[in-house]
mmCIF file of C-alpha atoms and ligand atoms in Angstrom:
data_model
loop_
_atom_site.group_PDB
_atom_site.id
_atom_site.type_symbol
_atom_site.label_atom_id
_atom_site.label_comp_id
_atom_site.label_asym_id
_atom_site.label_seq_id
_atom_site.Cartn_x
_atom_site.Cartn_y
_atom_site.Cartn_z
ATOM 1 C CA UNK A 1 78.488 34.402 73.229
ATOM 2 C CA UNK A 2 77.088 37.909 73.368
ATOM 3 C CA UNK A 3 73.515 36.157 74.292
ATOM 4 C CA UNK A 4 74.819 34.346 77.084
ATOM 5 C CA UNK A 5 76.665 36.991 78.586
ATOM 6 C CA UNK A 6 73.159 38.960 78.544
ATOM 7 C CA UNK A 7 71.699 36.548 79.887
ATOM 8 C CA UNK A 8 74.416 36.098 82.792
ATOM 9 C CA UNK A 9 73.758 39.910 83.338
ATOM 10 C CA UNK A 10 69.825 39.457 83.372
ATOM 11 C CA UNK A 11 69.751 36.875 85.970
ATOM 12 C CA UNK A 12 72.764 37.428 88.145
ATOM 13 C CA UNK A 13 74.038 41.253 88.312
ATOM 14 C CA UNK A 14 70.967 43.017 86.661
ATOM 15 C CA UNK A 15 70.146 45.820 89.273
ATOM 16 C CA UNK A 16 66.050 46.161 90.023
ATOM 17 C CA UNK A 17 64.483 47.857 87.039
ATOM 18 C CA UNK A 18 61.273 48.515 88.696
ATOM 19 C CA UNK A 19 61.293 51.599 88.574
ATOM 20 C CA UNK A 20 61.097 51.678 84.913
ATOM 21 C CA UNK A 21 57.621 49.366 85.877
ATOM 22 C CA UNK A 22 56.489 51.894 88.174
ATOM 23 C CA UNK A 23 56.935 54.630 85.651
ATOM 24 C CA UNK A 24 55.269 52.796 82.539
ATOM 25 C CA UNK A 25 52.180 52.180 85.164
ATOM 26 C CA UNK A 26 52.087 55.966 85.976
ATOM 27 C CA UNK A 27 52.914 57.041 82.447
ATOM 28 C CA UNK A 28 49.007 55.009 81.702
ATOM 29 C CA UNK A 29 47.656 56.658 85.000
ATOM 30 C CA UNK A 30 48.378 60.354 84.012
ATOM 31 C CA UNK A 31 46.672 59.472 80.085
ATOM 32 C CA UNK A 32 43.758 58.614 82.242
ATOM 33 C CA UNK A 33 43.989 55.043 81.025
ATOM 34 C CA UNK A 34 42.071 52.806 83.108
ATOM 35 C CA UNK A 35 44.854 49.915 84.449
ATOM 36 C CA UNK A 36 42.503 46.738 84.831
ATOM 37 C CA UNK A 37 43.063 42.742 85.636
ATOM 38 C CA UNK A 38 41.983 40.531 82.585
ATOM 39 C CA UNK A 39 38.703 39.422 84.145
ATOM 40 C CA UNK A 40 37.927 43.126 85.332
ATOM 41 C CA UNK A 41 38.216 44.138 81.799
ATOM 42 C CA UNK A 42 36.135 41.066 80.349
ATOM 43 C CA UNK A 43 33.106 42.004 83.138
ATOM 44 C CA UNK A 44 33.298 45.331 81.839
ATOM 45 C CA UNK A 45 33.029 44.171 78.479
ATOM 46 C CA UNK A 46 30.427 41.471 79.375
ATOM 47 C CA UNK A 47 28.443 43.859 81.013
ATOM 48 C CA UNK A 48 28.325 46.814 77.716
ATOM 49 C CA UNK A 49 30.135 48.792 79.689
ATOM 50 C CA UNK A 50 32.864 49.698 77.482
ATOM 51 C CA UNK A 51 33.425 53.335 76.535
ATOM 52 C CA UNK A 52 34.675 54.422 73.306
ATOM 53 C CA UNK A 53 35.969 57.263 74.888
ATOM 54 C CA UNK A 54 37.999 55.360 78.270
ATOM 55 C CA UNK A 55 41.182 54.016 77.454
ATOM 56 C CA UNK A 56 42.203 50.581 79.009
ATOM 57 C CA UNK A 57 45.299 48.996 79.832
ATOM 58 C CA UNK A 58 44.594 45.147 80.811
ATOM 59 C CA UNK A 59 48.243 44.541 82.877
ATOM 60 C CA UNK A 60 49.010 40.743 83.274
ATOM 61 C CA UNK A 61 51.681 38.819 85.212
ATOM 62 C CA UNK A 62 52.724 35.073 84.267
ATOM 63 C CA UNK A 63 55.052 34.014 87.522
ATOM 64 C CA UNK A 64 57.195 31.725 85.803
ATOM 65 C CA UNK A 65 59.959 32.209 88.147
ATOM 66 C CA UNK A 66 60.599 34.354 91.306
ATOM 67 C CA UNK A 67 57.894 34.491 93.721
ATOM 68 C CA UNK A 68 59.791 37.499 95.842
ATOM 69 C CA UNK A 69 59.718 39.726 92.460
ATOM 70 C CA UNK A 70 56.278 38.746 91.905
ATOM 71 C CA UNK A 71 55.401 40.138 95.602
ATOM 72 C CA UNK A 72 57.704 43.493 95.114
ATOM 73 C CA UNK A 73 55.440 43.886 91.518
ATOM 74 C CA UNK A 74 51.973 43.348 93.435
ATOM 75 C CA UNK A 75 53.039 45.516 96.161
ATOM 76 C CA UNK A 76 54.348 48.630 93.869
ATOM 77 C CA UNK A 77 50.882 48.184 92.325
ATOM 78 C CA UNK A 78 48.880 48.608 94.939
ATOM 79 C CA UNK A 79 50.848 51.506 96.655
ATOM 80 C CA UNK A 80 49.052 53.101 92.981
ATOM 81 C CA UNK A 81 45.908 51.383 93.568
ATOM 82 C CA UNK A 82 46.476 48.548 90.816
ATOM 83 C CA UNK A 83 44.648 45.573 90.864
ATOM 84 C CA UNK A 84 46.061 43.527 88.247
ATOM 85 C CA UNK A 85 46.375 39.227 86.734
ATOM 86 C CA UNK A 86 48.651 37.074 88.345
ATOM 87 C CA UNK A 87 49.018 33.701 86.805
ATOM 88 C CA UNK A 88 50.736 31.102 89.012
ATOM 89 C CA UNK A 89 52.198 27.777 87.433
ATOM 90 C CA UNK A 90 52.427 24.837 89.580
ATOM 91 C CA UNK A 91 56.081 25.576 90.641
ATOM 92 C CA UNK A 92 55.394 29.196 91.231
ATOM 93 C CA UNK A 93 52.095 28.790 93.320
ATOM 94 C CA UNK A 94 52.499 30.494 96.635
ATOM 95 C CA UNK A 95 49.794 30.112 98.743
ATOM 96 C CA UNK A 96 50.040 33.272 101.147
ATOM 97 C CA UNK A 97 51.086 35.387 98.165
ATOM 98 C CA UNK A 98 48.015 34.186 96.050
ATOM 99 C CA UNK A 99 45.317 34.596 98.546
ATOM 100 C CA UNK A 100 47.067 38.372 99.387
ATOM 101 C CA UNK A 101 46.769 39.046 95.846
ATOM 102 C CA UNK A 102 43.079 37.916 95.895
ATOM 103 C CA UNK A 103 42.169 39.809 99.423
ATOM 104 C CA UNK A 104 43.972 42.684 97.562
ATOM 105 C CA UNK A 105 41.288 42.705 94.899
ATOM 106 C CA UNK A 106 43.836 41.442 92.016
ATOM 107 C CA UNK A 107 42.958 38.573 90.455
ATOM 108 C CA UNK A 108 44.656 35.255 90.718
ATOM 109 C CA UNK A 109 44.921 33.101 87.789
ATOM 110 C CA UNK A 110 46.605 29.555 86.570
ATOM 111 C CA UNK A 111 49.479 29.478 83.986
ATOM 112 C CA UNK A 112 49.258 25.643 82.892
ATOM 113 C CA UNK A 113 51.750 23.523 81.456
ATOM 114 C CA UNK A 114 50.652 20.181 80.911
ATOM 115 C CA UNK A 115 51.029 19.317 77.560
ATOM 116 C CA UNK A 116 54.510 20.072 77.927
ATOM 117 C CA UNK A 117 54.530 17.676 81.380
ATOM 118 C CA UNK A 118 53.069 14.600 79.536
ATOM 119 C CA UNK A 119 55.730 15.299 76.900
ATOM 120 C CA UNK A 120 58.561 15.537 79.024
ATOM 121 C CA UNK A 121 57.049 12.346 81.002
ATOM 122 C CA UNK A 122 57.123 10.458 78.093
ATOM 123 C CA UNK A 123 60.211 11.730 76.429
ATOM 124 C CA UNK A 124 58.053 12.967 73.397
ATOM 125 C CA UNK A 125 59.982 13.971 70.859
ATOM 126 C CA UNK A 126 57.693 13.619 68.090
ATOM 127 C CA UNK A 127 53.615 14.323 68.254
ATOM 128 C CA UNK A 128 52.662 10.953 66.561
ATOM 129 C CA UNK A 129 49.373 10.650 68.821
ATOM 130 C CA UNK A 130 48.618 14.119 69.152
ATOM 131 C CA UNK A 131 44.745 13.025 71.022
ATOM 132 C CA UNK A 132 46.090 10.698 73.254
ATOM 133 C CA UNK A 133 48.376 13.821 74.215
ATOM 134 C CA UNK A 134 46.417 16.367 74.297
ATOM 135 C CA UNK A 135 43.634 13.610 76.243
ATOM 136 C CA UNK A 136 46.330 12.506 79.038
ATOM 137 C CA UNK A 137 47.314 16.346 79.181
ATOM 138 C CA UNK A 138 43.591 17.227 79.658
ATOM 139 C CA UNK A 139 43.425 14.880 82.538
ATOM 140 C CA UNK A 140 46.360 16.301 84.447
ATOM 141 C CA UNK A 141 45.444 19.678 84.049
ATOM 142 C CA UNK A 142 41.988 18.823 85.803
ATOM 143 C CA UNK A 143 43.329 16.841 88.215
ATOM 144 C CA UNK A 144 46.106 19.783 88.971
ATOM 145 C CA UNK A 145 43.557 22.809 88.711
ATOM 146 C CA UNK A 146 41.342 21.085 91.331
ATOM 147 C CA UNK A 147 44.313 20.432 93.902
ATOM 148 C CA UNK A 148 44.882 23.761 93.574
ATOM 149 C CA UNK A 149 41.549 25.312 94.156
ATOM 150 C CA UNK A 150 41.476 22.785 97.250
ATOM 151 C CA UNK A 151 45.165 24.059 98.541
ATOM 152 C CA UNK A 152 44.507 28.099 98.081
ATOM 153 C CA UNK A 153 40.561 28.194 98.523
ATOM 154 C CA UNK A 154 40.770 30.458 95.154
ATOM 155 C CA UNK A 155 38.172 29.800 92.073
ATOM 156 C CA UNK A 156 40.947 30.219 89.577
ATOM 157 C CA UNK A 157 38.469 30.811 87.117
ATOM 158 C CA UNK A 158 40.963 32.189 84.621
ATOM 159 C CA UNK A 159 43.433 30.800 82.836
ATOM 160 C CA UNK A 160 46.563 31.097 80.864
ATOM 161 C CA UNK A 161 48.934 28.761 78.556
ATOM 162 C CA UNK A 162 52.619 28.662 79.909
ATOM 163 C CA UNK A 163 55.341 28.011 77.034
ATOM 164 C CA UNK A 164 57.508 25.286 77.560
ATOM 165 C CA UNK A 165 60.790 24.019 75.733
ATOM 166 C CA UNK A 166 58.976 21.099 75.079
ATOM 167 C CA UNK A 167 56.261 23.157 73.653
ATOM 168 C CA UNK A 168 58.660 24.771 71.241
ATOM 169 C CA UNK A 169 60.367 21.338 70.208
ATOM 170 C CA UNK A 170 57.119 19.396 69.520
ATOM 171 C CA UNK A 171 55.226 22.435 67.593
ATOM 172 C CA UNK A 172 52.492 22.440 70.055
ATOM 173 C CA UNK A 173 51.439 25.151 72.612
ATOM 174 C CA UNK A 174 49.690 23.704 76.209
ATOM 175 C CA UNK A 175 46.552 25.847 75.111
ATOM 176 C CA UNK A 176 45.707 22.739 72.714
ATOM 177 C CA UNK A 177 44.732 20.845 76.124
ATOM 178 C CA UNK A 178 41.596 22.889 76.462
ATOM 179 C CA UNK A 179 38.025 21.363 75.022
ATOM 180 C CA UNK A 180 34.610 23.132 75.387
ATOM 181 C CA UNK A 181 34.110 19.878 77.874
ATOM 182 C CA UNK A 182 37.176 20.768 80.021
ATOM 183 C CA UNK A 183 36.307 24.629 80.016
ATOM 184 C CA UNK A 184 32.943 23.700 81.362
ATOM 185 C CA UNK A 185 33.515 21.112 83.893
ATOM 186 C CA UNK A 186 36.475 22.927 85.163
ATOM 187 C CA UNK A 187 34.279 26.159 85.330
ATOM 188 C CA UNK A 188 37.149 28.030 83.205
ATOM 189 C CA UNK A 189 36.215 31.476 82.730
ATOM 190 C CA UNK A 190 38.481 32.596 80.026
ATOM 191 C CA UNK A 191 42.042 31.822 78.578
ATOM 192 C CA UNK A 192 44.122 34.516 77.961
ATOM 193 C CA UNK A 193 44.425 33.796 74.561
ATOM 194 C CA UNK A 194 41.016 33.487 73.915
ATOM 195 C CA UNK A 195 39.303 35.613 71.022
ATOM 196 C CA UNK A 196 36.960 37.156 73.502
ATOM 197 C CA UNK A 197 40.055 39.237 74.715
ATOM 198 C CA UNK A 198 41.911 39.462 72.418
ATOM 199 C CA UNK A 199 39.896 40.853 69.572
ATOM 200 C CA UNK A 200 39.758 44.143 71.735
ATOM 201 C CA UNK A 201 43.381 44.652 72.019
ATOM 202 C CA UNK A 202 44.618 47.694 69.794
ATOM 203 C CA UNK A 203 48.246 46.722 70.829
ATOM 204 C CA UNK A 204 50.183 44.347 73.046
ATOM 205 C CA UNK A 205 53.092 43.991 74.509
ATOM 206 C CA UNK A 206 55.546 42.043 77.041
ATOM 207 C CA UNK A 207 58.911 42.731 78.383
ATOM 208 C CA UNK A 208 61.795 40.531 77.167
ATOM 209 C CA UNK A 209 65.399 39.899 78.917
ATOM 210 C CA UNK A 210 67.756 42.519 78.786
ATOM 211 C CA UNK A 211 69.223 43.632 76.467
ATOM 212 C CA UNK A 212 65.991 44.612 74.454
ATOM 213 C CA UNK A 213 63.873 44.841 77.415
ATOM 214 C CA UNK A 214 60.701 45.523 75.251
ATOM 215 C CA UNK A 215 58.742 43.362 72.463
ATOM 216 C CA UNK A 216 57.811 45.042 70.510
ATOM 217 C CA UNK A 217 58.438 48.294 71.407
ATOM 218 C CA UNK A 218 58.409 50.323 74.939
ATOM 219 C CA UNK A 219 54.314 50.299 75.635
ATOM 220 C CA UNK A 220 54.816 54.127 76.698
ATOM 221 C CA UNK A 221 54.611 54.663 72.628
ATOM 222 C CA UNK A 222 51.525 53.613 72.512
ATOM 223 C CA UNK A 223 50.416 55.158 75.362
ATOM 224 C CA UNK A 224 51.386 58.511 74.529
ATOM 225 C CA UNK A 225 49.226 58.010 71.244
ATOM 226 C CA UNK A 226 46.251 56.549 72.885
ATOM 227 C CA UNK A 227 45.851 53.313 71.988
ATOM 228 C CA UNK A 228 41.916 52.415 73.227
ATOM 229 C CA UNK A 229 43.052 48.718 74.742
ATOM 230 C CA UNK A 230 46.266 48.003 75.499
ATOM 231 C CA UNK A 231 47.921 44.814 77.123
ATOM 232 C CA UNK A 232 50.923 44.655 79.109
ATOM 233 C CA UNK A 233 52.908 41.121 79.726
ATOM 234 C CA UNK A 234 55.481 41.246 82.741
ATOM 235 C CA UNK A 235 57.405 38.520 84.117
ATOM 236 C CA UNK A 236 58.995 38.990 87.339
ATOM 237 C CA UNK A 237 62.205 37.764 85.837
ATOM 238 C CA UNK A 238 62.978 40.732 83.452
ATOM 239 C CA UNK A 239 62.807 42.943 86.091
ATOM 240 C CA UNK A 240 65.258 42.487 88.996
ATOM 241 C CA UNK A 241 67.797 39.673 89.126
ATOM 242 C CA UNK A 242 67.201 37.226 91.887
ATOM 243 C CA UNK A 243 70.537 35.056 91.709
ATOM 244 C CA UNK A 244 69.564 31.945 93.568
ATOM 245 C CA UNK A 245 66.108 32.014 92.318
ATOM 246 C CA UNK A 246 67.795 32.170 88.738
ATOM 247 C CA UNK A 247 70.290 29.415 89.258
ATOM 248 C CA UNK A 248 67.761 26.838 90.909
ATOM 249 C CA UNK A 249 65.438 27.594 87.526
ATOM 250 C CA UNK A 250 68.155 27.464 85.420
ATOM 251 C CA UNK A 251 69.605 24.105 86.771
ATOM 252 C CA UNK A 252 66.257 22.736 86.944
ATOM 253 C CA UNK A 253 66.195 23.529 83.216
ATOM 254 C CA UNK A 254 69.246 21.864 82.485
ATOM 255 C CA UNK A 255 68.321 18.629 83.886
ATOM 256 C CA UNK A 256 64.964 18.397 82.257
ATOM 257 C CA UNK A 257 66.577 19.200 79.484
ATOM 258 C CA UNK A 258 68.833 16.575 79.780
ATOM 259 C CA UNK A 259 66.124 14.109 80.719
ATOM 260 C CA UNK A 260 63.517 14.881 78.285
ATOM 261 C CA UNK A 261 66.727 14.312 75.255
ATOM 262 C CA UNK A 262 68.563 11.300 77.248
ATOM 263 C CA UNK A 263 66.276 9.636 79.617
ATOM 264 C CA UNK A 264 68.954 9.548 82.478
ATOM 265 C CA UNK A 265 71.275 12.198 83.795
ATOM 266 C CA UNK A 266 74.304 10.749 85.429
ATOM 267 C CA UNK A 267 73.250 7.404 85.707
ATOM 268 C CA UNK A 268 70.237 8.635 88.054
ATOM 269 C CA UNK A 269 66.352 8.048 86.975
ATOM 270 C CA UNK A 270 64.469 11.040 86.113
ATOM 271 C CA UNK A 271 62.652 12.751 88.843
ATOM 272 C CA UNK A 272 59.842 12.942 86.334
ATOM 273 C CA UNK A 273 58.085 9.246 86.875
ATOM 274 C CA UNK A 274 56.717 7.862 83.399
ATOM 275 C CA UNK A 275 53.735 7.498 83.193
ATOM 276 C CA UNK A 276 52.008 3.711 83.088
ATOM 277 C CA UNK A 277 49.585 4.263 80.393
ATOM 278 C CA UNK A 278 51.712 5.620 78.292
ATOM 279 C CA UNK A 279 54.290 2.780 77.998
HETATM 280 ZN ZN1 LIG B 1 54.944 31.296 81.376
#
């Protein structure tokens, strides 16, 4: 009861929080931390560049939900000179907002999902064929990252794994989609998950709904005690309520939900088509 009145409060009455952003972003500033996208950090890297003695803090933003957040976040950034990682999913992926982010000098990225859209397509509920899964999966998220790159004229280069509650109920993450075959036809630059990133993290963190607001702990901490890498996970969500932003997701939710468990919702067909080969 207590979690769904929270979560009432986060999406419908929570007032804008990002000011508590803005001073988390400043807090790094003032330590002298260097505040970096993910693929500014990895050329730096790449390159040898890295100083021991430079402190980094590689800020990333997945745009699940709320594109008008997403735009307040980018512009707060840049009034501080902030270029950071946007990752748009599918739903999310606002073409004027993108390509401002990319003028900008931030760094637009795609937060795929596919795995969990075959799986909901086919009303998955257990991962008897995981290849012919992850295979199908594979194919959509080509055939989704190039309409993309066609509709926004951006490279897209990077990538990062969206979490689904399809994901959660079959055990396995979207990331699974990716082969060395797919990376290099698709010109994929990095994941976020990838090794290559994260074995230089010293500590990372994201922000979770309110009432905790922090996992694992507020990234100021570390910080203060000078963590060398550090990397920061916001979602516009947790950070102003947007009410009818909040309802459409959560509604939209509800129904896959209900679609994915019972096929039909109120005697109508899914508006997720099945796919041929796969029945
Ligand atoms: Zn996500």
């Amino acid at each position: 009861m207590k979690k769904i009145a929270h979560r009432l409060f986060n999406d419908f009455l929570m007032p804008s929080r990002l000011d508590e952003l803005e001073s988390v972003l400043l807090a790094a500033l003032s330590e002298g931390y260097k505040v970096l996208s993910i693929d500014g950090f990895l050329n730096v890297a790449r390159e040898g560049k890295l100083d021991s003695r430079s402190r980094y803090l590689i800020l990333r933003h997945d745009i699940d939900t709320d594109v008008a957040t997403a735009r307040s976040i980018w512009q707060l950034e840049r009034q501080h000179g902030i270029c950071a990682t946007f990752f748009f999913r599918l739903l999310t992926a606002d073409i004027a907002l993108m390509s401002e982010i990319h003028d900008g000098g931030g760094e637009v990225g795609y937060h795929f999902e596919e795995i969990a859209t075959v799986a909901k397509r086919k009303r998955l509920k257990v991962t008897s064929n995981l290849d012919h899964l992850r295979k199908h999966a594979g194919e959509l998220f080509c055939e989704n990252l190039a309409a993309l790159r066609l509709k926004s004229g951006l490279p897209l280069c990077g990538i990062a794994s969206h979490g689904d509650f399809v994901n959660r109920s079959l055990g396995i993450i979207n990331y699974e989609l990716l082969t060395p075959e797919i990376r290099q036809s698709m010109r994929i630059d990095y994941e976020a998950y990838d090794g290559e990133l994260t074995d230089h993290l010293e500590s990372r963190f994201s922000d979770l709904m309110y009432p905790n607001l922090w996992n694992p702990l507020n990234p100021i901490v570390a910080i203060k005690r000078g963590d060398r890498v550090i990397k920061l996970l916001i979602h516009p969500r947790q950070w102003r309520s947007n009410p009818l932003e909040n309802a459409k997701d959560n509604m939209l939710r509800v129904y896959e939900g209900l679609c994915y468990y019972f096929g039909t919702v109120l005697g109508l067909m899914p508006f997720i088509i099945p796919c041929e080969n796969c029945l």
